[in-house]
Coordinates of C-alpha atoms in Angstrom, one line a residue:
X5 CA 0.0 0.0 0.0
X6 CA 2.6 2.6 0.8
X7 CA 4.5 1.3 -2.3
X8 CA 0.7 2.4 -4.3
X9 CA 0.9 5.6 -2.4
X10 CA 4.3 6.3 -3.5
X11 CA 3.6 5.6 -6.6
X12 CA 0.2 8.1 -6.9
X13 CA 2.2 10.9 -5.4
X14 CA 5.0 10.7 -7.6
X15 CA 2.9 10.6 -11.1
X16 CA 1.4 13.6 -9.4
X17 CA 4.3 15.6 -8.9
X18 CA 4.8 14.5 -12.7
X19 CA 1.6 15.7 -13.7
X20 CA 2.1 19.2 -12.3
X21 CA 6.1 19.3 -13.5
X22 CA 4.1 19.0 -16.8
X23 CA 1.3 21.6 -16.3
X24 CA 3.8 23.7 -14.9
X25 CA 5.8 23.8 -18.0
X26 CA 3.2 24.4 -20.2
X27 CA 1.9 27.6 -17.9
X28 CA 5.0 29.2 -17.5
X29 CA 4.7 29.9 -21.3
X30 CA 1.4 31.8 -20.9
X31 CA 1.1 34.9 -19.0
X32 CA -1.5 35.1 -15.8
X33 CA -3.5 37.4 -18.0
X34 CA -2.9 36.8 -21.3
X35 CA -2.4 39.1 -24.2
X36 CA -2.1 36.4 -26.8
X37 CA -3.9 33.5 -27.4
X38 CA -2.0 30.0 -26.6
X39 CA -1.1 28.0 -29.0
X40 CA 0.6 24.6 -27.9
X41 CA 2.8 22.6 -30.2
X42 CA 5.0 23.6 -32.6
X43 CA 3.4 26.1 -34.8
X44 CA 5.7 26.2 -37.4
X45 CA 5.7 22.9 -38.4
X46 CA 3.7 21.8 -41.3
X47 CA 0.4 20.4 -41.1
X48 CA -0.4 16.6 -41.2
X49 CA -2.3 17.3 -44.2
X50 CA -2.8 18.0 -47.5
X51 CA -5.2 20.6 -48.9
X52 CA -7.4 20.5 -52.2
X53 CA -5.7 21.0 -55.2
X54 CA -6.4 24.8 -56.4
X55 CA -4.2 24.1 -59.7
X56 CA -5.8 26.4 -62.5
X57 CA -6.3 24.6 -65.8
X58 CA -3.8 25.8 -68.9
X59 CA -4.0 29.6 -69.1
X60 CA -6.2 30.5 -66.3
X61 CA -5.5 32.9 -64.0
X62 CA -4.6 31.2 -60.6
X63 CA -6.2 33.3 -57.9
X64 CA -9.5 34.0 -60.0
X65 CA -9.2 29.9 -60.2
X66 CA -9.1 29.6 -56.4
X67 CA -11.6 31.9 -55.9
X68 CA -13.5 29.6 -58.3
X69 CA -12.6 26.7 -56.1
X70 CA -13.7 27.7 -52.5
X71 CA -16.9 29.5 -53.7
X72 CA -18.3 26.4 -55.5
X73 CA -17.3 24.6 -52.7
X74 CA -19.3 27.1 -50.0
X75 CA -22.8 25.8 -52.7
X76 CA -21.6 22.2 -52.1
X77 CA -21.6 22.7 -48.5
X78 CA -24.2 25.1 -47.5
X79 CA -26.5 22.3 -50.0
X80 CA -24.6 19.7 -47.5
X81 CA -26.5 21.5 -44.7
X82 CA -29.3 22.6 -46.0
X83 CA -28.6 26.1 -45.8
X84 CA -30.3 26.7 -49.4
X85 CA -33.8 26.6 -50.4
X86 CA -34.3 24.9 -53.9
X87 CA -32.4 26.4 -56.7
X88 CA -33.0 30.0 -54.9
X89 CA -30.3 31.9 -52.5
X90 CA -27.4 32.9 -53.8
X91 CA -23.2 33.3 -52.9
X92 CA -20.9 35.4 -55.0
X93 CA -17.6 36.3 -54.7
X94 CA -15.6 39.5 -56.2
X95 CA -13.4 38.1 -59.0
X96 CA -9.5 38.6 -57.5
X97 CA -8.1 42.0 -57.8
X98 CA -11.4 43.4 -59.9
X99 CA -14.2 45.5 -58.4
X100 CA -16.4 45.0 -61.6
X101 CA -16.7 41.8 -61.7
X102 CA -17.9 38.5 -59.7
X103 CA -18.7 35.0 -59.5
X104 CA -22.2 33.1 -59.2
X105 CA -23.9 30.1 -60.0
X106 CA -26.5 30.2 -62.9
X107 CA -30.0 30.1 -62.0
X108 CA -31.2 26.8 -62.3
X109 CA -29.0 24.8 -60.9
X110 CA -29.4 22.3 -58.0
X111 CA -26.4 23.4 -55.4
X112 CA -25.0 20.1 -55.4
X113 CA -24.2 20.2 -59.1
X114 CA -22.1 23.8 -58.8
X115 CA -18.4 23.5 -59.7
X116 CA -15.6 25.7 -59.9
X117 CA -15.9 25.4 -63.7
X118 CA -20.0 26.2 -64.1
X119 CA -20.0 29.3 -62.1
X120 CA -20.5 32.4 -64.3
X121 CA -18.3 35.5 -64.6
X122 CA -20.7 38.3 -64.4
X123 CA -19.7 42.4 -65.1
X124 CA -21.4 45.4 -63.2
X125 CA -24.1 45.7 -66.0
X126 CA -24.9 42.3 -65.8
X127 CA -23.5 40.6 -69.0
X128 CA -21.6 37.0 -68.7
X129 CA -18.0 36.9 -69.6
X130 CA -17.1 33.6 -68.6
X131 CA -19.5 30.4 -68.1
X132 CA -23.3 29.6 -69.6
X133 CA -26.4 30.4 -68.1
X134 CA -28.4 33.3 -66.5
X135 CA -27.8 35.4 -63.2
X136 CA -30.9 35.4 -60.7
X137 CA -32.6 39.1 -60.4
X138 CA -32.3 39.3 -56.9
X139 CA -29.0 37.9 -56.8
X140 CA -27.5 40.3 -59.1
X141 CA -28.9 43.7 -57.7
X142 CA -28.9 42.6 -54.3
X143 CA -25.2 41.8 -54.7
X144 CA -24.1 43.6 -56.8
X145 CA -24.6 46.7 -54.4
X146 CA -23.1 45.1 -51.6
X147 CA -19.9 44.1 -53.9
X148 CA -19.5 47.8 -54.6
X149 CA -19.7 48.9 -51.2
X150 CA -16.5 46.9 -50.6
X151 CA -17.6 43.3 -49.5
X152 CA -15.5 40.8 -51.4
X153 CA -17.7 37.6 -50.5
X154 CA -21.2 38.2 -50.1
X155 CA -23.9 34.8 -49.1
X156 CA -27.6 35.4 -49.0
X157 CA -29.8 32.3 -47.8
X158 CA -32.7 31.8 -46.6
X159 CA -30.9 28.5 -43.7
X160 CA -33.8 27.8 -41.0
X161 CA -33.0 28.8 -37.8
X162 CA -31.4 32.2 -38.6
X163 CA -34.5 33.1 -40.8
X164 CA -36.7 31.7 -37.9
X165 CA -35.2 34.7 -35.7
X166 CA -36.0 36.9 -38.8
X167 CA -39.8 36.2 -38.5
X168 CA -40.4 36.1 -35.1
X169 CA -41.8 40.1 -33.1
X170 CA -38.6 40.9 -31.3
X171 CA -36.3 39.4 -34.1
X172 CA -32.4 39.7 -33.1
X173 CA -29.2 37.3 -32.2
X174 CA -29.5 37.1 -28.2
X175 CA -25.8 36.7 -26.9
X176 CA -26.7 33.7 -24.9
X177 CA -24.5 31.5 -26.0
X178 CA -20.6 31.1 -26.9
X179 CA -21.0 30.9 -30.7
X180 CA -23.4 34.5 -30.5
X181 CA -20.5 36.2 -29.2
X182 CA -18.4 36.1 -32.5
X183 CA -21.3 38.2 -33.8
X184 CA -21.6 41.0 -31.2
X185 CA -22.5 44.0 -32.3
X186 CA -21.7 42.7 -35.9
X187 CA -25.2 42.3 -37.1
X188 CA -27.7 44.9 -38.6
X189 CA -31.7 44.1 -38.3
X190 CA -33.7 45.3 -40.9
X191 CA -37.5 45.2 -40.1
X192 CA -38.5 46.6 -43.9
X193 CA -39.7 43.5 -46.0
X194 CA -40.6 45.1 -49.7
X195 CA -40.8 41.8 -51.8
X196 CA -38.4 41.0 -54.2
X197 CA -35.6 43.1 -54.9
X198 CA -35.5 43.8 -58.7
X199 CA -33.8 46.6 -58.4
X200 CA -30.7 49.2 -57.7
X201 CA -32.5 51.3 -55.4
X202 CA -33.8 48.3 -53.3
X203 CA -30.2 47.2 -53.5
X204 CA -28.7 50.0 -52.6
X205 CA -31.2 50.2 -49.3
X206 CA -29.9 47.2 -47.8
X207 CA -26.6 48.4 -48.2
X208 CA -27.1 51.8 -46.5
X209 CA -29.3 49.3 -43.5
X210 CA -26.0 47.1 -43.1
X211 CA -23.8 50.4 -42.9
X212 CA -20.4 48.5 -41.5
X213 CA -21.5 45.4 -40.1
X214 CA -20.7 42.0 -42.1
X215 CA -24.1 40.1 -41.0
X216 CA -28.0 41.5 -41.8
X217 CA -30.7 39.7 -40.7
X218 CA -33.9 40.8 -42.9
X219 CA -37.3 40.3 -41.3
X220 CA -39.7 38.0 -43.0
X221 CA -36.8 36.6 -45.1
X222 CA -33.3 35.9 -44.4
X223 CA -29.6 36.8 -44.2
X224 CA -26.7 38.0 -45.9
X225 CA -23.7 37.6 -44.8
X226 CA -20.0 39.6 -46.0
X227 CA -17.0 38.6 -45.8
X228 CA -13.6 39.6 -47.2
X229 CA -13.1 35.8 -48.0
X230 CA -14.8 33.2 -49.0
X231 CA -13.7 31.3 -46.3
X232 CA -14.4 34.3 -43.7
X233 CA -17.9 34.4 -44.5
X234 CA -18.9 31.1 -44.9
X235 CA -17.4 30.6 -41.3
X236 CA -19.5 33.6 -39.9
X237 CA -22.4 31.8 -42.0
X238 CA -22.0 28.3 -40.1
X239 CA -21.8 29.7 -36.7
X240 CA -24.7 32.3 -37.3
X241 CA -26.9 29.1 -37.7
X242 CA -25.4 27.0 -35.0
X243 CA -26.1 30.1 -32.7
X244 CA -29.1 30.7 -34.3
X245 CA -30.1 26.9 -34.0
X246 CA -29.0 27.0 -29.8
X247 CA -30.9 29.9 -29.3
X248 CA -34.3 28.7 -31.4
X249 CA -34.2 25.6 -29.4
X250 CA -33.8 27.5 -26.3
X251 CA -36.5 29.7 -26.8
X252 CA -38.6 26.6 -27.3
X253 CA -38.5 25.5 -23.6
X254 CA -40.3 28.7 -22.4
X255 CA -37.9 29.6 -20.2
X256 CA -36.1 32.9 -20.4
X257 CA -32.9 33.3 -22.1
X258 CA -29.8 33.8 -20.2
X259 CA -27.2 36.6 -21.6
X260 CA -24.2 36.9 -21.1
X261 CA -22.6 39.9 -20.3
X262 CA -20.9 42.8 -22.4
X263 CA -17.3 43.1 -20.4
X264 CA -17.6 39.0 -21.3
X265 CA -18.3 39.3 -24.8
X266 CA -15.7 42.1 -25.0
X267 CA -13.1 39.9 -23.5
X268 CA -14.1 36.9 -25.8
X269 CA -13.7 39.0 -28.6
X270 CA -9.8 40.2 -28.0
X271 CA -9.2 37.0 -27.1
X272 CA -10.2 35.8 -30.7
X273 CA -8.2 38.7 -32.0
X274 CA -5.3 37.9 -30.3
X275 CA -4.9 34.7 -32.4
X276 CA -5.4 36.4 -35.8
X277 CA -9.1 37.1 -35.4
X278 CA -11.8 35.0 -36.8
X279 CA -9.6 35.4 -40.4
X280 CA -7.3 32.4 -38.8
X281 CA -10.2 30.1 -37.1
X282 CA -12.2 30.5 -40.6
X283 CA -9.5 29.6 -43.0
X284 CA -8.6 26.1 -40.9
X285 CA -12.1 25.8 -40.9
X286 CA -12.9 25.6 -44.6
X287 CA -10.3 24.0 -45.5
X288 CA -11.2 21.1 -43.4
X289 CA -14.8 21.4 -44.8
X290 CA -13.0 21.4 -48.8
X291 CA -11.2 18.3 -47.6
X292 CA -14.7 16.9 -46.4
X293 CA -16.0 17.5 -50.2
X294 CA -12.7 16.0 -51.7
X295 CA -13.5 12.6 -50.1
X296 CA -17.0 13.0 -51.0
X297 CA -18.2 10.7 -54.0
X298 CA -21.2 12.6 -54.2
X299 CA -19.7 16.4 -54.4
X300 CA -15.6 15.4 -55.2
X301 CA -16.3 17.0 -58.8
X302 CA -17.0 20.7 -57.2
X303 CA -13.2 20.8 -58.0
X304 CA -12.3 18.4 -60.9
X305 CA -13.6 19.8 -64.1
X306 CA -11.4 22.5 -65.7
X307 CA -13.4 23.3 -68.3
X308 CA -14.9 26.9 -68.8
X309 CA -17.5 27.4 -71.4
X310 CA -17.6 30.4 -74.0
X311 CA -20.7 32.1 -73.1
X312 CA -22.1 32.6 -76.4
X313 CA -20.2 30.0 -78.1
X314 CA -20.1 26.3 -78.3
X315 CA -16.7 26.1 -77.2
X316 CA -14.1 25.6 -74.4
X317 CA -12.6 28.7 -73.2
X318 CA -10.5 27.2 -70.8
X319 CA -7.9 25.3 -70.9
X320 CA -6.4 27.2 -73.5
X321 CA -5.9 25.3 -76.5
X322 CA -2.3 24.9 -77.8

């Protein structure tokens, strides 16, 4: 028994040898957030293959890449409703031009190589197929304000929240913090927007902030990546979806305090800001699709159609 005893008291004294190590490389109060292991060593794994077919321009390709990918997965959780919604993205180093699917198709069959190349007044330069209405002067306006990614759906709980009297994010739970004071309510429903001045109105109603949340239909969310703001648009459900099912039990909802959600949010500055935590975060998810049989194409096919012309723009032909 004393033998046992020994033994206890010396793993321990091991125990804390180890936790003491660890601590005395983060302050009492820290000013940075803690990252353990070696962070310049490379990760265990291997990202999706971005390579732009023969001729393309890389970054424009990319972009391609992770905003087809943000249709696979926001299909993947049923963030979209039918062939409706829409997610664009700013083409790389333009300010007149952006990327979308064309109306009609079912998320799950977007790829990197079907979405459409679409100019300010609204012709096609790359890809086949038309641009959605709504999606065009809804974006469009938010583009131009300076909003590189811009995703407007229509998911369930966060709409739920948009059609409910008192309609707003409660900071009641961890995932709501990332959004404090980020998010701009707009009570005026006016039907479909069809137009530049509509447009333009839910631009001046989102002022800076990167989330609205539009009663009686749904949100749009900004990012200056695509990876940024399909992030904020993951957690703004799960928040959405803790707080719905909250509300459901009748029992009031418990904030949580400003000076907390202040600290919370350094904290996730300290460690690059959300930029960081989102880019690990979709490329996990574009892995997820890669190993997919059912989506792995979002990425595969090169091939960029002419817009008016039966023919292959891309890969350039030798």
């Amino acid at each position: 028994r004393a033998r046992r005893l020994d033994g206890a008291t010396a793993n321990a004294r091991t125990i804390e040898r180890n936790r003491t190590r660890v601590m005395d490389t983060v302050p009492p109060t820290a000013t940075a957030y803690p990252r353990l292991g070696d962070r310049e060593s490379r990760a265990p794994w291997t990202n999706v293959d971005c390579t732009a077919p023969a001729g393309y321009d890389a970054a424009t390709w990319r972009a391609r890449v992770e905003l087809a990918g943000a249709y696979q997965l926001c299909d993947r959780f049923a963030f979209n409703e039918g062939v409706c919604n829409h997610l664009t993205v700013l083409v790389p180093g333009a300010s007149d031009r952006f990327l979308c699917a064309p109306y009609g198709l079912a998320w799950s069959e977007v790829t990197a190589s079907n979405l459409v190349m679409i100019d300010v007044k609204g012709n096609v330069i790359e890809g086949r197929g038309e641009i959605d209405a709504t999606a065009f002067f809804i974006h469009l306006a938010i583009h131009q304000a300076g909003h590189a990614c811009v995703l407007h759906t229509h998911m369930p709980y966060a709409s739920a929240l948009c059609c409910v009297e008192r309609f707003e994010l409660a900071m009641c739970h961890q995932n709501s913090l990332r959004f404090a004071d980020d998010i701009a309510y707009d009570p005026a429903f006016n039907g479909l927007v069809l137009d530049n001045t509509e447009g333009d109105r839910l631009v001046s109603v989102m002022g800076d902030k990167r989330v609205l949340m539009h009663k009686h239909h749904g949100v749009i969310v900004c990012g200056a990546s695509v990876a940024e703001a399909f992030d904020d648009l993951y957690y703004l459900e799960r928040a959405a979806e803790v707080q719905v099912i909250a509300m459901s039990t009748g029992s009031p909802l418990c904030t949580i305090s400003k000076e907390i959600g202040e600290q919370f949010r350094r904290d996730m500055e300290s460690d690059g800001g959300k930029a960081r935590w989102a880019q690990l975060h979709y490329d996990a998810r574009l892995r997820e699709l890669a190993r997919d049989d059912w989506r792995k194409h979002f990425a595969q096919d090169k091939r960029i159609m002419h817009p008016y012309e039966d023919r292959v723009m891309f890969p350039a032909a030798h």
